[in-house]
PDB file of C-alpha atoms in Angstrom:
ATOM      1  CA  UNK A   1     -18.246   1.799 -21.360  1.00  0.00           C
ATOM      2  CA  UNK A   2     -19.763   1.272 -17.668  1.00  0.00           C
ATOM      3  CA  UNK A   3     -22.928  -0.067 -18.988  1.00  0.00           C
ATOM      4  CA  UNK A   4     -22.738  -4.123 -17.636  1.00  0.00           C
ATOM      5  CA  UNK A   5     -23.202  -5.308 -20.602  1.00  0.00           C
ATOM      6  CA  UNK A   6     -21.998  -9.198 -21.306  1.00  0.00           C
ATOM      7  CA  UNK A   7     -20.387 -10.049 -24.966  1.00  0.00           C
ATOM      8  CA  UNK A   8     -18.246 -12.593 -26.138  1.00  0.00           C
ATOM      9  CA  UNK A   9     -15.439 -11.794 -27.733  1.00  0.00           C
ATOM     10  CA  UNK A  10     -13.161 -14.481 -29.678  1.00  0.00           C
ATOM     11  CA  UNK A  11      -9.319 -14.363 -29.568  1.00  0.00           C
ATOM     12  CA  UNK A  12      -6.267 -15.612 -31.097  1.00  0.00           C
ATOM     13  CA  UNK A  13      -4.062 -14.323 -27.639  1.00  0.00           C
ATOM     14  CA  UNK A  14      -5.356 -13.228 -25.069  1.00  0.00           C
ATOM     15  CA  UNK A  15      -3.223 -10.914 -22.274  1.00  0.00           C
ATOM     16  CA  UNK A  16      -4.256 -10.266 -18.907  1.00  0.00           C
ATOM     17  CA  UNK A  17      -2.668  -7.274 -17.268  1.00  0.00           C
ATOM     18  CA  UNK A  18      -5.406  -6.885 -13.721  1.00  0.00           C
ATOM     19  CA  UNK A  19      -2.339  -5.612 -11.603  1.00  0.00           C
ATOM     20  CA  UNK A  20      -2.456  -5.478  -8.310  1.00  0.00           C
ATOM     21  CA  UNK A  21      -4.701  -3.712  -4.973  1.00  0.00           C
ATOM     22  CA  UNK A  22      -3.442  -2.220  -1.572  1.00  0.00           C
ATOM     23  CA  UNK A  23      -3.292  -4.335   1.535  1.00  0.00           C
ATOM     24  CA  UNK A  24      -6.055  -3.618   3.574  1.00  0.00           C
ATOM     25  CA  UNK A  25      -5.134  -5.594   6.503  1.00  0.00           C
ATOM     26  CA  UNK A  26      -8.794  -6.686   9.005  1.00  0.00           C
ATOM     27  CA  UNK A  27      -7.542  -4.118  11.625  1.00  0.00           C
ATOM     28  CA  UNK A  28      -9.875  -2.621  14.242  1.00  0.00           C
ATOM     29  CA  UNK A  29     -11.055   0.599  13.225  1.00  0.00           C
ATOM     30  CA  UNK A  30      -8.977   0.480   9.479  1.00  0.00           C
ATOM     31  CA  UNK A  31     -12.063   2.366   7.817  1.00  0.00           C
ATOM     32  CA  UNK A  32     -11.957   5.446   9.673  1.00  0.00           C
ATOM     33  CA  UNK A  33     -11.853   8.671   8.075  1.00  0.00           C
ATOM     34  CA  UNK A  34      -8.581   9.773   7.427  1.00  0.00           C
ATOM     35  CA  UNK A  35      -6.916   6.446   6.707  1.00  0.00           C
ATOM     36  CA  UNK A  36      -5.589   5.980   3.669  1.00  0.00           C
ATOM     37  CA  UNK A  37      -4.487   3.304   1.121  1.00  0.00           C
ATOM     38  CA  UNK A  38      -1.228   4.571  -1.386  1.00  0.00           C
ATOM     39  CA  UNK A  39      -1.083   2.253  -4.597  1.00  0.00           C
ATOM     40  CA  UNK A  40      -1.649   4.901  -7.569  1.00  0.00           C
ATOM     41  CA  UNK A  41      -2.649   8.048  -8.631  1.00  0.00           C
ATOM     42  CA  UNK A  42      -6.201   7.848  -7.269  1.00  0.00           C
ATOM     43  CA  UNK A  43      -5.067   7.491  -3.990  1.00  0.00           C
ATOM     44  CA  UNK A  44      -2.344  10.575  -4.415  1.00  0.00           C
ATOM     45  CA  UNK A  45      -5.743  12.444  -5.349  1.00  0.00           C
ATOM     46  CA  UNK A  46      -7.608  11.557  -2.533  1.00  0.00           C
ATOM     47  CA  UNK A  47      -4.875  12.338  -0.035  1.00  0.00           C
ATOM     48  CA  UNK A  48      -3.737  15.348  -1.368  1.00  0.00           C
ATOM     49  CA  UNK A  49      -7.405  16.495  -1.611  1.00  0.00           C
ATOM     50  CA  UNK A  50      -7.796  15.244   2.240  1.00  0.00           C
ATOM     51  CA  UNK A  51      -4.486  17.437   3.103  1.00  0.00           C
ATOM     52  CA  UNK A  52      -5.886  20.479   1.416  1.00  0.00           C
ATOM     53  CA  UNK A  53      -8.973  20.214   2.879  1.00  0.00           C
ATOM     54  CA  UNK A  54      -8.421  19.218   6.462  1.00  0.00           C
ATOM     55  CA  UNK A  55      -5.916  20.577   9.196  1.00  0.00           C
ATOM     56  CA  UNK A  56      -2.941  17.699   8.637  1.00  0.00           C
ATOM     57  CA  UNK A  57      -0.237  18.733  11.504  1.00  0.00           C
ATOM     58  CA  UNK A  58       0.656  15.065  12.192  1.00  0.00           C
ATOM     59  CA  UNK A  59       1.000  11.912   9.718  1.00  0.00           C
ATOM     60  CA  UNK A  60       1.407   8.563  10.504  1.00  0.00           C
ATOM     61  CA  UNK A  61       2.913   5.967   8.212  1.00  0.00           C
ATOM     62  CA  UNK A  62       2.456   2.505   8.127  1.00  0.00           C
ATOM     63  CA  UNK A  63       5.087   0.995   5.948  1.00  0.00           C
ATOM     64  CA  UNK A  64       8.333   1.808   5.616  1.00  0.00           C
ATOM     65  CA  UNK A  65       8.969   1.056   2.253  1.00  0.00           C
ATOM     66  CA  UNK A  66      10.024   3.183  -0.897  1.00  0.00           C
ATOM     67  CA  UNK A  67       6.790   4.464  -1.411  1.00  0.00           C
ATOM     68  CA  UNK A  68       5.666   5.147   2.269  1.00  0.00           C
ATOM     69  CA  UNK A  69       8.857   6.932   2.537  1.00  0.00           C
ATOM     70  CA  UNK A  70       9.067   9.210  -0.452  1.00  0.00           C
ATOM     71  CA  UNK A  71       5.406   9.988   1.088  1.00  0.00           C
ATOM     72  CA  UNK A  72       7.175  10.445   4.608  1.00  0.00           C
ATOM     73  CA  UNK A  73       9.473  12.644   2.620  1.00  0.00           C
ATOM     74  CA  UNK A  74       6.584  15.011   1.044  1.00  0.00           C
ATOM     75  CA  UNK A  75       4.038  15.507   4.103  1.00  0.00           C
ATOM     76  CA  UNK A  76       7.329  16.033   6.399  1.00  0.00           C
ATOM     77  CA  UNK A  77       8.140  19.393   3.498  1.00  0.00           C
ATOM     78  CA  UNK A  78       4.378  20.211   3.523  1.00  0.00           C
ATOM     79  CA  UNK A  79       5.335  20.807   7.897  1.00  0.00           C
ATOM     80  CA  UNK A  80       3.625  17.657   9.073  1.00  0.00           C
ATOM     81  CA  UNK A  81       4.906  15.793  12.045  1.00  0.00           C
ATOM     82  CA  UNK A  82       5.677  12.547  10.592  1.00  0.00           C
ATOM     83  CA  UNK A  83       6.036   9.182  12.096  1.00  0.00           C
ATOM     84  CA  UNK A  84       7.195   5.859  10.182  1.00  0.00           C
ATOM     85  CA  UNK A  85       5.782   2.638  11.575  1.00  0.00           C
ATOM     86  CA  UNK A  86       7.251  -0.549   9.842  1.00  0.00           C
ATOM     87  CA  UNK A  87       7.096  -4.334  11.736  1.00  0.00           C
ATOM     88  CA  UNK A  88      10.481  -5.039  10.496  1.00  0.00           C
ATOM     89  CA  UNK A  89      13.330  -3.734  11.941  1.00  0.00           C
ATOM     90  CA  UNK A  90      14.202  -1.769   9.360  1.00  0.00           C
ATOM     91  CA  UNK A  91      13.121   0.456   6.617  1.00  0.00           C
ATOM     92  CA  UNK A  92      13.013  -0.639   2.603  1.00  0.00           C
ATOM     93  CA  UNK A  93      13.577  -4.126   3.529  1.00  0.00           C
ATOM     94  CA  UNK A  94      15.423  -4.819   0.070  1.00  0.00           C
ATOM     95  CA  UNK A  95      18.574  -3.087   1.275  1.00  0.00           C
ATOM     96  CA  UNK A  96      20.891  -4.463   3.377  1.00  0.00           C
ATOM     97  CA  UNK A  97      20.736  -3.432   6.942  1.00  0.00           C
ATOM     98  CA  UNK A  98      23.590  -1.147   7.321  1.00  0.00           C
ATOM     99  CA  UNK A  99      22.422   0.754   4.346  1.00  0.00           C
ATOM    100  CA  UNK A 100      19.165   1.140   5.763  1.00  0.00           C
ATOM    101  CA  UNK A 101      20.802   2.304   9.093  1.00  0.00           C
ATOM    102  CA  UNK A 102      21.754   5.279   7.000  1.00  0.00           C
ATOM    103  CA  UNK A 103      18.395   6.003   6.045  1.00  0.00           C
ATOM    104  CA  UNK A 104      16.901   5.572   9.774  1.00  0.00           C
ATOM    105  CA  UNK A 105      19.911   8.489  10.678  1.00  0.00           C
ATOM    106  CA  UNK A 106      18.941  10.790   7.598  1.00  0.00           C
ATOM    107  CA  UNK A 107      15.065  10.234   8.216  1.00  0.00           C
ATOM    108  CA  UNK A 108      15.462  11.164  12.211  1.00  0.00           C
ATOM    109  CA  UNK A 109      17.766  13.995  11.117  1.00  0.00           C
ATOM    110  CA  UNK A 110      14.725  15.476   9.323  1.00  0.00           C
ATOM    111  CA  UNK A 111      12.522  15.150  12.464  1.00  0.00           C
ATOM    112  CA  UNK A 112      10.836  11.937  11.314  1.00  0.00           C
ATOM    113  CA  UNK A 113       9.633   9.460  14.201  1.00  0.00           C
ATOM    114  CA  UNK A 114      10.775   5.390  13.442  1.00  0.00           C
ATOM    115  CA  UNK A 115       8.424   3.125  15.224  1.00  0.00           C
ATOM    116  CA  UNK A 116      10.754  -0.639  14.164  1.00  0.00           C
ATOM    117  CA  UNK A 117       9.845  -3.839  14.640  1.00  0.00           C
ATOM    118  CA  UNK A 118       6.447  -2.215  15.451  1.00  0.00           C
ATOM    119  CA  UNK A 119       3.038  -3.302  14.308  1.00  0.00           C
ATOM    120  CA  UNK A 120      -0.344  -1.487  14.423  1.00  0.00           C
ATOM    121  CA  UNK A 121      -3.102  -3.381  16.826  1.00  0.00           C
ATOM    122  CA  UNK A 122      -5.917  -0.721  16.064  1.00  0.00           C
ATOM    123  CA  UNK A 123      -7.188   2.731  14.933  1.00  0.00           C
ATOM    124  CA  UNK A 124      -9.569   4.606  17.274  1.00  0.00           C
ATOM    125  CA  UNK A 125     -11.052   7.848  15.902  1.00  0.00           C
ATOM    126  CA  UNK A 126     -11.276  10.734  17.797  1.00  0.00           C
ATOM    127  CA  UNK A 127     -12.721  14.074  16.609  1.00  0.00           C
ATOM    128  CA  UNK A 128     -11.326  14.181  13.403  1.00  0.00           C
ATOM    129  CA  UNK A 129      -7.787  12.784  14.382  1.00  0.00           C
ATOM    130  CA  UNK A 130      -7.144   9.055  14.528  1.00  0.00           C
ATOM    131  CA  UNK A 131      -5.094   7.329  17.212  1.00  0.00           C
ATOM    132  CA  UNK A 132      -2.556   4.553  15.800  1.00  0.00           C
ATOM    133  CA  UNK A 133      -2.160   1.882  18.377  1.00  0.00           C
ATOM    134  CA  UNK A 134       0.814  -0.259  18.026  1.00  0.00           C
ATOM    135  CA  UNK A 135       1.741  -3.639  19.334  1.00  0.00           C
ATOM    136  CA  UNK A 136       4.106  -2.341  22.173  1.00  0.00           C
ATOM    137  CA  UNK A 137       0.595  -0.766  23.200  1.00  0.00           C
ATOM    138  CA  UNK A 138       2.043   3.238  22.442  1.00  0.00           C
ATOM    139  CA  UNK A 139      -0.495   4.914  20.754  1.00  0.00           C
ATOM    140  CA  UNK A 140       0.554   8.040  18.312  1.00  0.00           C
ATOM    141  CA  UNK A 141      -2.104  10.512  17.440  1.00  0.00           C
ATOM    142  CA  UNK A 142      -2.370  11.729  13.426  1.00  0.00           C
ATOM    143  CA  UNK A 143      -4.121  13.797  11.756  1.00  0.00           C
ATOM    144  CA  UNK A 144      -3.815  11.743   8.697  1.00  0.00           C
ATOM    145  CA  UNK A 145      -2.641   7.833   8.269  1.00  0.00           C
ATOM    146  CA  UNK A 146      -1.334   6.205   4.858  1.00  0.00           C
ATOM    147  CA  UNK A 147      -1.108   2.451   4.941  1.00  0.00           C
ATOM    148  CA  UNK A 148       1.483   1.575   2.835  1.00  0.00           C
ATOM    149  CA  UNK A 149       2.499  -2.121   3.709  1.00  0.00           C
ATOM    150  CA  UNK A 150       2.460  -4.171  -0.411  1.00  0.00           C
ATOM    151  CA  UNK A 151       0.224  -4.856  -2.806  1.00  0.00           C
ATOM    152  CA  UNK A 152      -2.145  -7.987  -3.410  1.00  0.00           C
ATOM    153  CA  UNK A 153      -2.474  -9.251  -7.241  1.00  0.00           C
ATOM    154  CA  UNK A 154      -5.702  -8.615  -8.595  1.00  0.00           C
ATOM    155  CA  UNK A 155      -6.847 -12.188  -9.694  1.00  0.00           C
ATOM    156  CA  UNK A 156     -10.299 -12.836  -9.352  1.00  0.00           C
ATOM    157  CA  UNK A 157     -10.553 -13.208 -13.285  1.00  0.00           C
ATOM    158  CA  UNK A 158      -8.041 -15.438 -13.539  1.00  0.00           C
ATOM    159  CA  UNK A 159      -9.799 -17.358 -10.924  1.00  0.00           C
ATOM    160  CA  UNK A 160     -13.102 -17.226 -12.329  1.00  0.00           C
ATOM    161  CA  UNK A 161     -11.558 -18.511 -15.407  1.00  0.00           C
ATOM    162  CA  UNK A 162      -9.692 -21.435 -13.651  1.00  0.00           C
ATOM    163  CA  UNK A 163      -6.804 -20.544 -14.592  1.00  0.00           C
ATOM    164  CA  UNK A 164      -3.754 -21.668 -12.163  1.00  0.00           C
ATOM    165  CA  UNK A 165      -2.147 -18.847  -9.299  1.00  0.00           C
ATOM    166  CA  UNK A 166       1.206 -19.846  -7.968  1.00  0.00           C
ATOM    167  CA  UNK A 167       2.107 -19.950  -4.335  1.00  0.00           C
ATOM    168  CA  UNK A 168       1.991 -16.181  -3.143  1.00  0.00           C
ATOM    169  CA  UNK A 169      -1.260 -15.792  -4.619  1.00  0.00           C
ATOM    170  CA  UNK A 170      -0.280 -14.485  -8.166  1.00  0.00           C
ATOM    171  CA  UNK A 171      -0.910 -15.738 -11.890  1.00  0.00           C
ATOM    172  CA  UNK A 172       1.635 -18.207 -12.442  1.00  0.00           C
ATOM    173  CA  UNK A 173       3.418 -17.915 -15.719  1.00  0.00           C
ATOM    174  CA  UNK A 174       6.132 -19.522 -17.627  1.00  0.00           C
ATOM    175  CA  UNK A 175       8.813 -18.084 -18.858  1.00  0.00           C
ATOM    176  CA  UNK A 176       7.064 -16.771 -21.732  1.00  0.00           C
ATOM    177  CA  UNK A 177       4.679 -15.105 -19.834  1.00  0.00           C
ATOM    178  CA  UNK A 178       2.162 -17.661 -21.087  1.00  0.00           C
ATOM    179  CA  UNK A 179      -0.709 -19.323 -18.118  1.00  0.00           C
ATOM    180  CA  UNK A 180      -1.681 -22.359 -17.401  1.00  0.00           C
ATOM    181  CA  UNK A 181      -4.163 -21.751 -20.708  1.00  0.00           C
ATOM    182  CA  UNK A 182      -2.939 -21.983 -24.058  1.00  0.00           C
ATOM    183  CA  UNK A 183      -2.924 -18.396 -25.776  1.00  0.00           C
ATOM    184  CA  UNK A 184      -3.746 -16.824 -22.199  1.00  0.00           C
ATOM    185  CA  UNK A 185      -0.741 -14.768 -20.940  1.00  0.00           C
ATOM    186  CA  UNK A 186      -0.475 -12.291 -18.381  1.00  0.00           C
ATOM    187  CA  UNK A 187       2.007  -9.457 -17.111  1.00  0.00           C
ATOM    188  CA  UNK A 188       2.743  -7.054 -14.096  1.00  0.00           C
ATOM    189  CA  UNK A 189       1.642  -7.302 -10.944  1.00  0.00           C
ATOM    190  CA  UNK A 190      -0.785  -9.600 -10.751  1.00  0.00           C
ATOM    191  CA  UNK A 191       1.848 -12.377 -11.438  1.00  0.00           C
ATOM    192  CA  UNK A 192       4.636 -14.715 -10.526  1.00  0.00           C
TER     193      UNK A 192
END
């Protein structure tokens, strides 16, 4: 349980699973009220509690990925004005870029604004609404702001136990999933 206390425990394998945390990028004014992070189901709490408990007419997304959009997709049905920031120049980066061109069309069809090859320079707060201030110096007023622009793996364990990260910053594994420690292995997010 919760209660700090240190054991040791002894182990034949050991498997690390520590997944991975929002970016949180050091952006001026990133910890006002109404900004949110979108990595699990805690953060779907906490912004659907926000929405239900605050006036949300316009949303602002930064990150046009999957998940941003599918979140573009549901505050745009709940009557939001939505607008889709993303740095590259276009949206779910994975696709190729006429495919995505098909997505920009469908997304403006539905009333959604696309802010490409855009990035965000600062938040200032105003009276409950939070201004989104982009590199090209526009500045788009929301009610509420997701950031939803990749994850970081969670490795300060691994770290702590010196075990080796690879060059993004993950775990690095073999092919067997196995670390740089004999009988440590690790999975998911946190590795590469």
């Amino acid at each position: 349980g919760g209660d700090d206390k240190v054991y040791t425990e002894s182990y034949d394998r050991l498997l690390l699973s520590p997944g991975a945390t929002a970016v949180k990028p050091p952006i001026k004014g990133i910890e006002s009220d109404g900004i949110f992070t979108l990595r699990n189901v805690y953060d779907t709490d906490r912004i659907k509690e926000y929405i239900t408990t605050h006036r949300v007419r316009s949303a602002v997304i930064v990150g046009g990925g999957f998940i941003g959009l599918e979140m573009a997709e549901n505050l745009q049905a709940a009557g939001a004005k939505v607008a889709v920031v993303e740095m590259a120049p276009q949206v779910m980066a994975p696709i190729d870029f006429s495919m995505a061109q098909i997505v920009h069309e469908h997304l403006v069809s539905k009333g959604v604004e696309l802010y490409l090859g855009e990035g965000v320079v600062a938040f200032e707060s105003h009276d409950e609404r939070v201004n989104v201030v982009l590199s090209s110096q526009k500045s788009i007023p929301a009610d509420i702001v997701i950031l939803s622009i990749g994850v970081r793996p969670t490795t300060t364990l691994a770290r702590d136990a010196k075990i080796a990260l690879g060059e993004a910053g993950g775990i690095r594994v073999d092919n067997f999933m196995q670390t740089s420690v004999e009988g440590v292995y690790a999975v998911g997010d946190a590795v590469e």
